[in-house]
Short mmCIF file of C-alpha atoms in Angstrom, two decimals:
data_model
loop_
_atom_site.label_atom_id
_atom_site.label_comp_id
_atom_site.label_asym_id
_atom_site.label_seq_id
_atom_site.Cartn_x
_atom_site.Cartn_y
_atom_site.Cartn_z
CA UNK Q 1 -75.00 144.15 44.81
CA UNK Q 2 -75.97 146.87 47.32
CA UNK Q 3 -73.87 146.94 50.52
CA UNK Q 4 -76.21 147.26 53.56
CA UNK Q 5 -73.56 147.11 56.29
CA UNK Q 6 -73.97 149.80 59.00
CA UNK Q 7 -72.20 153.02 58.19
CA UNK Q 8 -71.45 152.26 54.51
CA UNK Q 9 -73.94 154.81 53.16
CA UNK Q 10 -72.60 157.44 55.56
CA UNK Q 11 -69.01 156.67 54.58
CA UNK Q 12 -69.90 156.91 50.83
CA UNK Q 13 -71.47 160.31 51.53
CA UNK Q 14 -68.35 161.40 53.38
CA UNK Q 15 -66.16 160.29 50.46
CA UNK Q 16 -68.35 162.24 48.01
CA UNK Q 17 -68.12 165.31 50.29
CA UNK Q 18 -64.35 165.15 50.70
CA UNK Q 19 -63.81 164.64 46.97
CA UNK Q 20 -65.09 168.19 46.43
CA UNK Q 21 -62.53 170.94 46.86
CA UNK Q 22 -63.19 173.24 49.81
CA UNK Q 23 -61.99 176.05 47.59
CA UNK Q 24 -64.73 175.57 44.99
CA UNK Q 25 -67.27 178.43 44.87
CA UNK Q 26 -70.77 177.85 46.13
CA UNK Q 27 -73.82 178.18 43.87
CA UNK Q 28 -74.76 176.58 40.55
CA UNK Q 29 -71.96 175.05 38.47
CA UNK Q 30 -70.62 177.07 35.57
CA UNK Q 31 -71.60 175.88 32.08
CA UNK Q 32 -69.14 173.81 30.13
CA UNK Q 33 -66.40 175.85 28.53
CA UNK Q 34 -66.73 178.81 30.86
CA UNK Q 35 -63.77 179.81 33.09
CA UNK Q 36 -63.72 178.32 36.60
CA UNK Q 37 -63.46 181.74 38.22
CA UNK Q 38 -65.30 184.79 36.79
CA UNK Q 39 -63.15 187.77 35.85
CA UNK Q 40 -63.51 190.69 38.31
CA UNK Q 41 -64.78 193.98 36.83
CA UNK Q 42 -62.19 196.61 35.94
CA UNK Q 43 -61.53 199.17 38.63
CA UNK Q 44 -62.70 202.74 37.97
CA UNK Q 45 -59.99 204.69 36.20
CA UNK Q 46 -57.97 201.60 35.32
CA UNK Q 47 -57.64 200.21 31.82
CA UNK Q 48 -59.51 196.98 31.26
CA UNK Q 49 -57.41 193.89 30.67
CA UNK Q 50 -57.53 192.54 27.14
CA UNK Q 51 -58.92 189.10 26.43
CA UNK Q 52 -55.55 188.14 24.98
CA UNK Q 53 -53.88 188.34 28.41
CA UNK Q 54 -52.94 185.14 30.30
CA UNK Q 55 -55.93 183.40 31.92
CA UNK Q 56 -56.25 183.34 35.71
CA UNK Q 57 -54.94 180.19 37.35
CA UNK Q 58 -57.42 178.08 39.31
CA UNK Q 59 -56.78 175.92 42.36
CA UNK Q 60 -57.02 172.23 41.67
CA UNK Q 61 -59.64 170.52 43.84
CA UNK Q 62 -58.27 168.40 46.69
CA UNK Q 63 -58.92 164.73 46.19
CA UNK Q 64 -60.06 162.53 49.06
CA UNK Q 65 -56.62 160.91 49.14
CA UNK Q 66 -54.80 164.26 49.28
CA UNK Q 67 -57.04 165.44 52.09
CA UNK Q 68 -56.49 162.20 54.02
CA UNK Q 69 -52.72 162.50 53.53
CA UNK Q 70 -52.76 166.07 54.87
CA UNK Q 71 -54.75 165.01 57.92
CA UNK Q 72 -52.36 162.12 58.52
CA UNK Q 73 -49.34 164.44 58.41
CA UNK Q 74 -50.95 166.76 60.94
CA UNK Q 75 -51.82 163.83 63.22
CA UNK Q 76 -48.24 162.56 63.05
CA UNK Q 77 -47.00 165.84 64.53
CA UNK Q 78 -48.97 165.33 67.74
CA UNK Q 79 -46.93 164.23 70.79
CA UNK Q 80 -49.67 161.87 72.05
CA UNK Q 81 -51.10 158.87 70.29
CA UNK Q 82 -54.22 159.61 68.22
CA UNK Q 83 -56.59 156.96 66.90
CA UNK Q 84 -59.84 157.85 65.11
CA UNK Q 85 -62.54 155.32 64.25
CA UNK Q 86 -65.45 155.97 61.87
CA UNK Q 87 -69.15 155.28 62.42
CA UNK Q 88 -68.64 151.60 61.64
CA UNK Q 89 -65.84 151.26 64.21
CA UNK Q 90 -63.04 151.02 61.64
CA UNK Q 91 -59.76 152.87 62.19
CA UNK Q 92 -59.24 155.79 59.80
CA UNK Q 93 -56.41 157.66 61.61
CA UNK Q 94 -53.47 156.03 63.42
CA UNK Q 95 -50.64 158.46 64.03
CA UNK Q 96 -46.93 157.93 64.59
CA UNK Q 97 -47.15 158.27 68.39
CA UNK Q 98 -49.82 155.54 68.48
CA UNK Q 99 -47.48 153.28 66.51
CA UNK Q 100 -44.72 153.94 69.03
CA UNK Q 101 -46.93 153.34 72.07
CA UNK Q 102 -48.65 150.18 70.82
CA UNK Q 103 -45.97 148.64 68.63
CA UNK Q 104 -48.50 148.15 65.82
CA UNK Q 105 -47.84 149.69 62.41
CA UNK Q 106 -50.34 152.08 60.85
CA UNK Q 107 -50.74 149.85 57.80
CA UNK Q 108 -51.81 147.03 60.13
CA UNK Q 109 -54.39 149.23 61.88
CA UNK Q 110 -56.06 151.32 59.18
CA UNK Q 111 -59.35 149.80 58.03
CA UNK Q 112 -59.65 147.32 60.88
CA UNK Q 113 -62.08 147.43 63.76
CA UNK Q 114 -60.77 149.57 66.61
CA UNK Q 115 -61.62 146.90 69.20
CA UNK Q 116 -59.34 144.48 67.33
CA UNK Q 117 -56.54 147.00 66.89
CA UNK Q 118 -56.69 148.17 70.53
CA UNK Q 119 -58.03 145.25 72.59
CA UNK Q 120 -58.15 147.22 75.84
CA UNK Q 121 -58.68 145.51 79.18
CA UNK Q 122 -59.29 147.14 82.54
CA UNK Q 123 -57.66 146.45 85.92
CA UNK Q 124 -59.79 143.34 86.41
CA UNK Q 125 -58.92 141.92 82.99
CA UNK Q 126 -62.36 142.63 81.47
CA UNK Q 127 -62.82 143.53 77.81
CA UNK Q 128 -63.18 147.32 78.01
CA UNK Q 129 -64.95 147.68 74.65
CA UNK Q 130 -67.62 145.18 75.63
CA UNK Q 131 -67.99 146.92 78.98
CA UNK Q 132 -68.55 150.46 77.61
CA UNK Q 133 -70.14 149.50 74.22
CA UNK Q 134 -69.42 152.95 72.67
CA UNK Q 135 -71.58 152.57 69.53
CA UNK Q 136 -74.68 151.17 71.23
CA UNK Q 137 -74.33 152.56 74.72
CA UNK Q 138 -75.76 155.64 76.38
CA UNK Q 139 -76.80 158.10 73.66
CA UNK Q 140 -75.88 161.19 75.70
CA UNK Q 141 -72.33 160.06 76.43
CA UNK Q 142 -69.73 162.50 75.07
CA UNK Q 143 -66.40 161.31 76.49
CA UNK Q 144 -64.52 158.95 78.78
CA UNK Q 145 -62.00 160.72 81.04
CA UNK Q 146 -58.42 159.52 81.06
CA UNK Q 147 -57.83 156.20 82.80
CA UNK Q 148 -55.37 153.31 82.77
CA UNK Q 149 -56.08 150.50 80.32
CA UNK Q 150 -53.95 147.57 79.25
CA UNK Q 151 -52.96 145.93 75.99
CA UNK Q 152 -51.90 142.31 75.99
CA UNK Q 153 -52.62 139.28 78.12
CA UNK Q 154 -52.32 139.88 81.84
CA UNK Q 155 -51.85 137.41 84.69
CA UNK Q 156 -54.77 135.39 86.12
CA UNK Q 157 -54.70 137.51 89.26
CA UNK Q 158 -55.37 140.70 87.32
CA UNK Q 159 -53.17 143.44 85.92
CA UNK Q 160 -52.31 144.73 89.37
CA UNK Q 161 -50.06 141.73 90.07
CA UNK Q 162 -46.55 143.11 90.58
CA UNK Q 163 -44.83 140.16 88.86
CA UNK Q 164 -46.66 140.57 85.56
CA UNK Q 165 -44.82 142.17 82.63
CA UNK Q 166 -46.60 140.77 79.57
CA UNK Q 167 -48.73 143.83 78.89
CA UNK Q 168 -48.56 147.51 78.06
CA UNK Q 169 -50.24 150.08 80.28
CA UNK Q 170 -51.58 153.19 78.56
CA UNK Q 171 -53.44 156.27 79.72
CA UNK Q 172 -56.50 156.41 77.46
CA UNK Q 173 -59.19 159.06 76.95
CA UNK Q 174 -62.03 158.81 74.45
CA UNK Q 175 -64.24 161.49 72.87
CA UNK Q 176 -67.46 160.96 70.93
CA UNK Q 177 -68.39 162.88 67.76
CA UNK Q 178 -72.16 162.59 67.26
CA UNK Q 179 -74.87 163.85 64.98
CA UNK Q 180 -76.49 166.33 67.35
CA UNK Q 181 -76.45 166.05 71.10
CA UNK Q 182 -77.71 162.47 71.27
CA UNK Q 183 -77.43 161.28 67.69
CA UNK Q 184 -75.53 158.24 66.47
CA UNK Q 185 -71.74 158.10 66.85
CA UNK Q 186 -69.97 159.37 63.74
CA UNK Q 187 -66.42 159.07 65.05
CA UNK Q 188 -64.50 157.94 68.12
CA UNK Q 189 -61.42 160.03 68.93
CA UNK Q 190 -59.00 158.14 71.16
CA UNK Q 191 -55.86 159.67 72.68
CA UNK Q 192 -53.06 157.54 74.14
CA UNK Q 193 -50.27 158.45 76.53
CA UNK Q 194 -47.54 156.32 78.06
CA UNK Q 195 -47.87 155.51 81.74
CA UNK Q 196 -44.14 155.63 82.53
CA UNK Q 197 -44.16 159.20 83.87
CA UNK Q 198 -47.09 158.47 86.15
CA UNK Q 199 -45.42 155.25 87.32
CA UNK Q 200 -42.25 157.19 88.19
CA UNK Q 201 -44.33 159.74 90.10
CA UNK Q 202 -46.12 156.99 92.02
CA UNK Q 203 -42.79 155.34 92.90
CA UNK Q 204 -41.46 158.70 94.08
CA UNK Q 205 -44.51 159.21 96.28
CA UNK Q 206 -44.28 155.69 97.67
CA UNK Q 207 -40.62 156.24 98.48
CA UNK Q 208 -41.47 159.54 100.17
CA UNK Q 209 -44.13 157.87 102.33
CA UNK Q 210 -41.73 155.06 103.23
CA UNK Q 211 -38.94 157.50 104.10
CA UNK Q 212 -41.22 159.69 106.21
CA UNK Q 213 -42.65 156.69 108.05
CA UNK Q 214 -39.14 155.42 108.82
CA UNK Q 215 -37.84 158.81 109.94
CA UNK Q 216 -40.88 159.47 112.13
CA UNK Q 217 -40.97 156.06 113.76
CA UNK Q 218 -37.58 156.28 115.51
CA UNK Q 219 -38.05 159.64 117.31
CA UNK Q 220 -41.71 158.96 118.11
CA UNK Q 221 -40.79 155.57 119.59
CA UNK Q 222 -38.18 157.28 121.75
CA UNK Q 223 -40.61 160.02 122.86
CA UNK Q 224 -43.29 157.47 123.70
CA UNK Q 225 -40.87 155.24 125.60
CA UNK Q 226 -39.33 157.96 127.75
CA UNK Q 227 -42.60 159.72 128.54
CA UNK Q 228 -44.30 156.44 129.46
CA UNK Q 229 -41.37 155.49 131.70
CA UNK Q 230 -41.32 158.88 133.42
CA UNK Q 231 -45.07 158.83 134.04
CA UNK Q 232 -45.00 155.30 135.47
CA UNK Q 233 -41.84 155.58 137.59
CA UNK Q 234 -41.28 159.27 138.18
CA UNK Q 235 -40.32 158.92 141.85
CA UNK Q 236 -37.71 156.24 141.16
CA UNK Q 237 -35.46 158.45 139.03
CA UNK Q 238 -33.00 161.06 140.21
CA UNK Q 239 -33.12 164.60 138.91
CA UNK Q 240 -30.12 163.94 136.65
CA UNK Q 241 -31.81 160.89 135.13
CA UNK Q 242 -35.00 162.83 134.54
CA UNK Q 243 -33.03 165.63 132.85
CA UNK Q 244 -31.32 163.17 130.47
CA UNK Q 245 -34.67 161.63 129.51
CA UNK Q 246 -36.34 165.00 128.96
CA UNK Q 247 -33.39 166.28 126.89
CA UNK Q 248 -33.69 163.17 124.69
CA UNK Q 249 -37.42 163.78 124.27
CA UNK Q 250 -36.72 167.40 123.37
CA UNK Q 251 -34.09 166.42 120.78
CA UNK Q 252 -36.41 163.87 119.20
CA UNK Q 253 -39.21 166.44 119.05
CA UNK Q 254 -36.82 168.79 117.21
CA UNK Q 255 -36.02 165.97 114.79
CA UNK Q 256 -39.72 165.49 114.01
CA UNK Q 257 -40.12 169.24 113.54
CA UNK Q 258 -37.20 169.34 111.08
CA UNK Q 259 -38.69 166.46 109.09
CA UNK Q 260 -42.07 168.20 108.83
CA UNK Q 261 -40.31 171.42 107.77
CA UNK Q 262 -38.46 169.51 105.04
CA UNK Q 263 -41.69 168.01 103.75
CA UNK Q 264 -43.34 171.44 103.63
CA UNK Q 265 -40.32 172.83 101.77
CA UNK Q 266 -40.48 170.01 99.21
CA UNK Q 267 -44.17 170.77 98.66
CA UNK Q 268 -43.49 174.49 98.16
CA UNK Q 269 -40.58 173.85 95.79
CA UNK Q 270 -42.57 171.43 93.62
CA UNK Q 271 -45.57 173.77 93.44
CA UNK Q 272 -43.50 176.93 92.87
CA UNK Q 273 -44.89 178.60 96.01
CA UNK Q 274 -41.57 179.33 97.72
CA UNK Q 275 -41.71 182.90 99.06
CA UNK Q 276 -38.57 185.02 99.47
CA UNK Q 277 -38.51 187.75 102.14
CA UNK Q 278 -35.45 189.84 101.38
CA UNK Q 279 -33.56 191.76 104.01
CA UNK Q 280 -29.98 192.85 104.56
CA UNK Q 281 -28.05 189.68 105.45
CA UNK Q 282 -24.47 189.32 106.70
CA UNK Q 283 -23.66 185.89 105.25
CA UNK Q 284 -20.36 185.35 107.21
CA UNK Q 285 -22.22 186.17 110.44
CA UNK Q 286 -24.92 183.62 109.61
CA UNK Q 287 -22.17 181.07 108.97
CA UNK Q 288 -20.61 181.82 112.37
CA UNK Q 289 -23.96 181.13 114.06
CA UNK Q 290 -24.28 177.81 112.22
CA UNK Q 291 -20.79 176.81 113.39
CA UNK Q 292 -21.53 177.96 116.96
CA UNK Q 293 -24.66 175.81 116.99
CA UNK Q 294 -22.71 172.72 115.89
CA UNK Q 295 -20.08 173.35 118.58
CA UNK Q 296 -22.76 173.82 121.23
CA UNK Q 297 -24.26 170.44 120.28
CA UNK Q 298 -20.97 168.67 120.95
CA UNK Q 299 -18.88 169.04 117.79
CA UNK Q 300 -15.22 170.03 118.11
CA UNK Q 301 -14.58 173.68 117.38
CA UNK Q 302 -11.36 172.72 115.53
CA UNK Q 303 -13.39 170.89 112.90
CA UNK Q 304 -14.86 174.10 111.45
CA UNK Q 305 -13.21 177.02 109.70
CA UNK Q 306 -14.62 180.20 108.12
CA UNK Q 307 -12.91 182.23 105.38
CA UNK Q 308 -14.56 185.44 104.19
CA UNK Q 309 -13.45 188.35 102.01
CA UNK Q 310 -13.43 191.75 103.64
CA UNK Q 311 -14.97 193.47 100.60
CA UNK Q 312 -18.12 191.36 100.26
CA UNK Q 313 -21.04 193.17 98.58
CA UNK Q 314 -24.11 194.24 100.51
CA UNK Q 315 -26.50 191.30 100.14
CA UNK Q 316 -30.30 191.45 100.28
CA UNK Q 317 -31.41 187.85 100.78
CA UNK Q 318 -33.81 185.74 102.83
CA UNK Q 319 -32.05 185.23 106.18
CA UNK Q 320 -34.01 182.11 107.15
CA UNK Q 321 -33.26 180.45 103.82
CA UNK Q 322 -29.56 181.30 104.09
CA UNK Q 323 -29.52 179.64 107.53
CA UNK Q 324 -31.27 176.59 106.11
CA UNK Q 325 -28.93 176.35 103.11
CA UNK Q 326 -25.78 176.65 105.23
CA UNK Q 327 -27.18 174.33 107.90
CA UNK Q 328 -28.01 171.59 105.38
CA UNK Q 329 -24.66 171.87 103.59
CA UNK Q 330 -22.70 171.75 106.87
CA UNK Q 331 -24.79 168.82 108.06
CA UNK Q 332 -24.08 167.02 104.79
CA UNK Q 333 -20.32 167.69 105.12
CA UNK Q 334 -20.24 166.43 108.71
CA UNK Q 335 -22.30 163.32 107.99
CA UNK Q 336 -20.84 162.24 104.65
CA UNK Q 337 -17.44 163.95 104.60
CA UNK Q 338 -14.40 163.93 106.85
CA UNK Q 339 -11.73 166.25 108.25
CA UNK Q 340 -12.18 169.99 108.52
CA UNK Q 341 -15.37 171.58 107.22
CA UNK Q 342 -14.58 174.96 105.66
CA UNK Q 343 -17.08 177.69 104.75
CA UNK Q 344 -15.72 180.19 102.21
CA UNK Q 345 -17.45 183.46 101.23
CA UNK Q 346 -16.12 185.40 98.25
CA UNK Q 347 -17.17 188.38 96.13
CA UNK Q 348 -18.39 187.26 92.71
CA UNK Q 349 -20.35 188.32 89.67
CA UNK Q 350 -23.24 186.60 87.96
CA UNK Q 351 -22.12 185.41 84.54
CA UNK Q 352 -23.76 187.21 81.65
CA UNK Q 353 -24.94 190.49 83.13
CA UNK Q 354 -22.01 190.90 85.58
CA UNK Q 355 -24.35 191.61 88.50
CA UNK Q 356 -22.73 191.84 91.94
CA UNK Q 357 -23.02 188.51 93.76
CA UNK Q 358 -21.67 186.46 96.62
CA UNK Q 359 -20.21 182.97 96.19
CA UNK Q 360 -20.30 180.62 99.18
CA UNK Q 361 -18.57 177.24 99.32
CA UNK Q 362 -18.82 174.47 101.90
CA UNK Q 363 -15.87 172.07 101.67
CA UNK Q 364 -14.91 168.88 103.44
CA UNK Q 365 -11.88 166.56 103.28
CA UNK Q 366 -13.64 163.27 102.66
CA UNK Q 367 -13.73 161.02 99.61
CA UNK Q 368 -15.59 163.55 97.50
CA UNK Q 369 -18.31 162.92 94.93
CA UNK Q 370 -17.54 161.32 91.54
CA UNK Q 371 -18.20 163.67 88.58
CA UNK Q 372 -20.86 161.33 87.16
CA UNK Q 373 -22.83 161.75 90.40
CA UNK Q 374 -22.66 165.55 90.46
CA UNK Q 375 -26.17 166.05 89.06
CA UNK Q 376 -27.75 163.15 90.89
CA UNK Q 377 -26.91 164.48 94.36
CA UNK Q 378 -29.56 167.21 94.08
CA UNK Q 379 -32.39 164.76 93.39
CA UNK Q 380 -34.90 163.66 95.98
CA UNK Q 381 -33.87 160.75 98.24
CA UNK Q 382 -30.21 160.77 97.20
CA UNK Q 383 -27.95 159.43 99.91
CA UNK Q 384 -24.22 158.83 100.02
CA UNK Q 385 -22.48 155.67 101.13
CA UNK Q 386 -23.33 156.43 104.73
CA UNK Q 387 -27.03 155.90 104.81
CA UNK Q 388 -29.11 158.17 106.99
CA UNK Q 389 -31.46 161.13 106.84
CA UNK Q 390 -34.34 161.61 104.45
CA UNK Q 391 -32.29 162.25 101.33
CA UNK Q 392 -34.15 165.56 100.88
CA UNK Q 393 -31.55 168.01 102.25
CA UNK Q 394 -29.61 168.77 99.04
CA UNK Q 395 -32.81 168.79 96.97
CA UNK Q 396 -34.18 171.47 99.31
CA UNK Q 397 -30.89 173.41 99.19
CA UNK Q 398 -31.06 173.57 95.39
CA UNK Q 399 -34.69 174.70 95.51
CA UNK Q 400 -33.91 177.45 98.05
CA UNK Q 401 -30.91 178.72 96.08
CA UNK Q 402 -32.92 178.84 92.86
CA UNK Q 403 -35.79 180.62 94.64
CA UNK Q 404 -33.32 183.47 95.28
CA UNK Q 405 -32.24 183.44 91.60
CA UNK Q 406 -29.01 181.64 92.39
CA UNK Q 407 -27.19 178.57 91.17
CA UNK Q 408 -25.46 175.69 92.95
CA UNK Q 409 -23.03 173.00 91.86
CA UNK Q 410 -20.77 170.37 93.39
CA UNK Q 411 -17.13 169.72 92.47
CA UNK Q 412 -13.92 168.42 94.01
CA UNK Q 413 -12.50 170.66 96.72
CA UNK Q 414 -8.94 172.03 96.27
CA UNK Q 415 -7.58 169.76 99.02
CA UNK Q 416 -9.75 166.77 98.17
CA UNK Q 417 -13.27 166.02 99.31
CA UNK Q 418 -16.49 167.65 98.10
CA UNK Q 419 -17.16 171.35 97.55
CA UNK Q 420 -20.72 172.63 97.30
CA UNK Q 421 -20.63 176.15 95.86
CA UNK Q 422 -23.62 178.42 95.36
CA UNK Q 423 -23.72 181.91 93.88
CA UNK Q 424 -26.46 184.39 94.80
CA UNK Q 425 -27.07 187.83 93.28
CA UNK Q 426 -26.57 190.51 95.90
CA UNK Q 427 -30.07 191.81 95.30
CA UNK Q 428 -31.42 195.25 96.09
CA UNK Q 429 -33.11 196.89 99.06
CA UNK Q 430 -36.87 196.36 99.26
#
């Protein structure tokens, strides 16, 4: 009986085409009994080979199964899920990554309709295949850009409901292989990616927005309150009272400025656009200015100590970034540590090429940081037991140190507490 289902004739033709070896020569077939490959003529000046010599070996034609197996092996090496459907909508390729992402074995998928194997639904819970109708839809359509689709039954309120967990979210893109520009669809090529990385990025952005909103609200509320009070009742306050209010407004404005600077630094670090302007920098002198600033703001001078070698190398670094690194590390030691905060500057060498370098440590006498937390402290939004700040300071410090080709680590200080130590190549004059 003749099979008239759509696509069967095309698939038979494809099987007949793939059953022929791509290595076979073009042109009319050789008569029976003749060698598969004709013998090349003897080169001028070379003796002709005798007919008794061993015959030339021929390449065996690739069968359809061998060709399909080779394609499957190649598809399995891809990092993303790959699903290919033929002109009848039946799955012909289902690679290893697709198995991992969907939880459906390849033997369960091959030969079945792609809409049954991947019953995608959109954010509103609609059947995506019925919505786009790839085989009977717009004839000029060539692809669907990547978007989120869902496998499994979602909640009645839609897949955006935060309490729902009975589905798998995938990032899906689809390409059309057609006969000509607007011919019938011969194959659908579907790529799948997990949505976990994007979900982590979205959570990170949401946390950043929440942190920024919280950190901005307090100083802006203070600025608004004091300025409104001064404007409404200026004559009722003494000069000393006005000075206190204006100093508070000024301090809160500085706090907002620092927050905006941190956000800009995070953006530059993540995009790789951090610029380094090298100049001759006296690192111990920059540390003294940081300490003097803390003392001027009300800290006890006895809480800070500076130790520096006399034979430090000449260092060509970015002065503003050195100030920012030291300022953030001292701020972290004061806020989360205890006791004396010590800044130590020593001559060092970069491991490997033995380049001249400077090693700077900032130590406190607090509880210290457990070894298992030593890598986590440099991530965005990390905070110690004493909550406060944006949680971006140490992340920015690491980015600034690495921008100057340095390295930073945290360990236990010799007398207890935490020690943040960074090493920077001395650099050269520019």
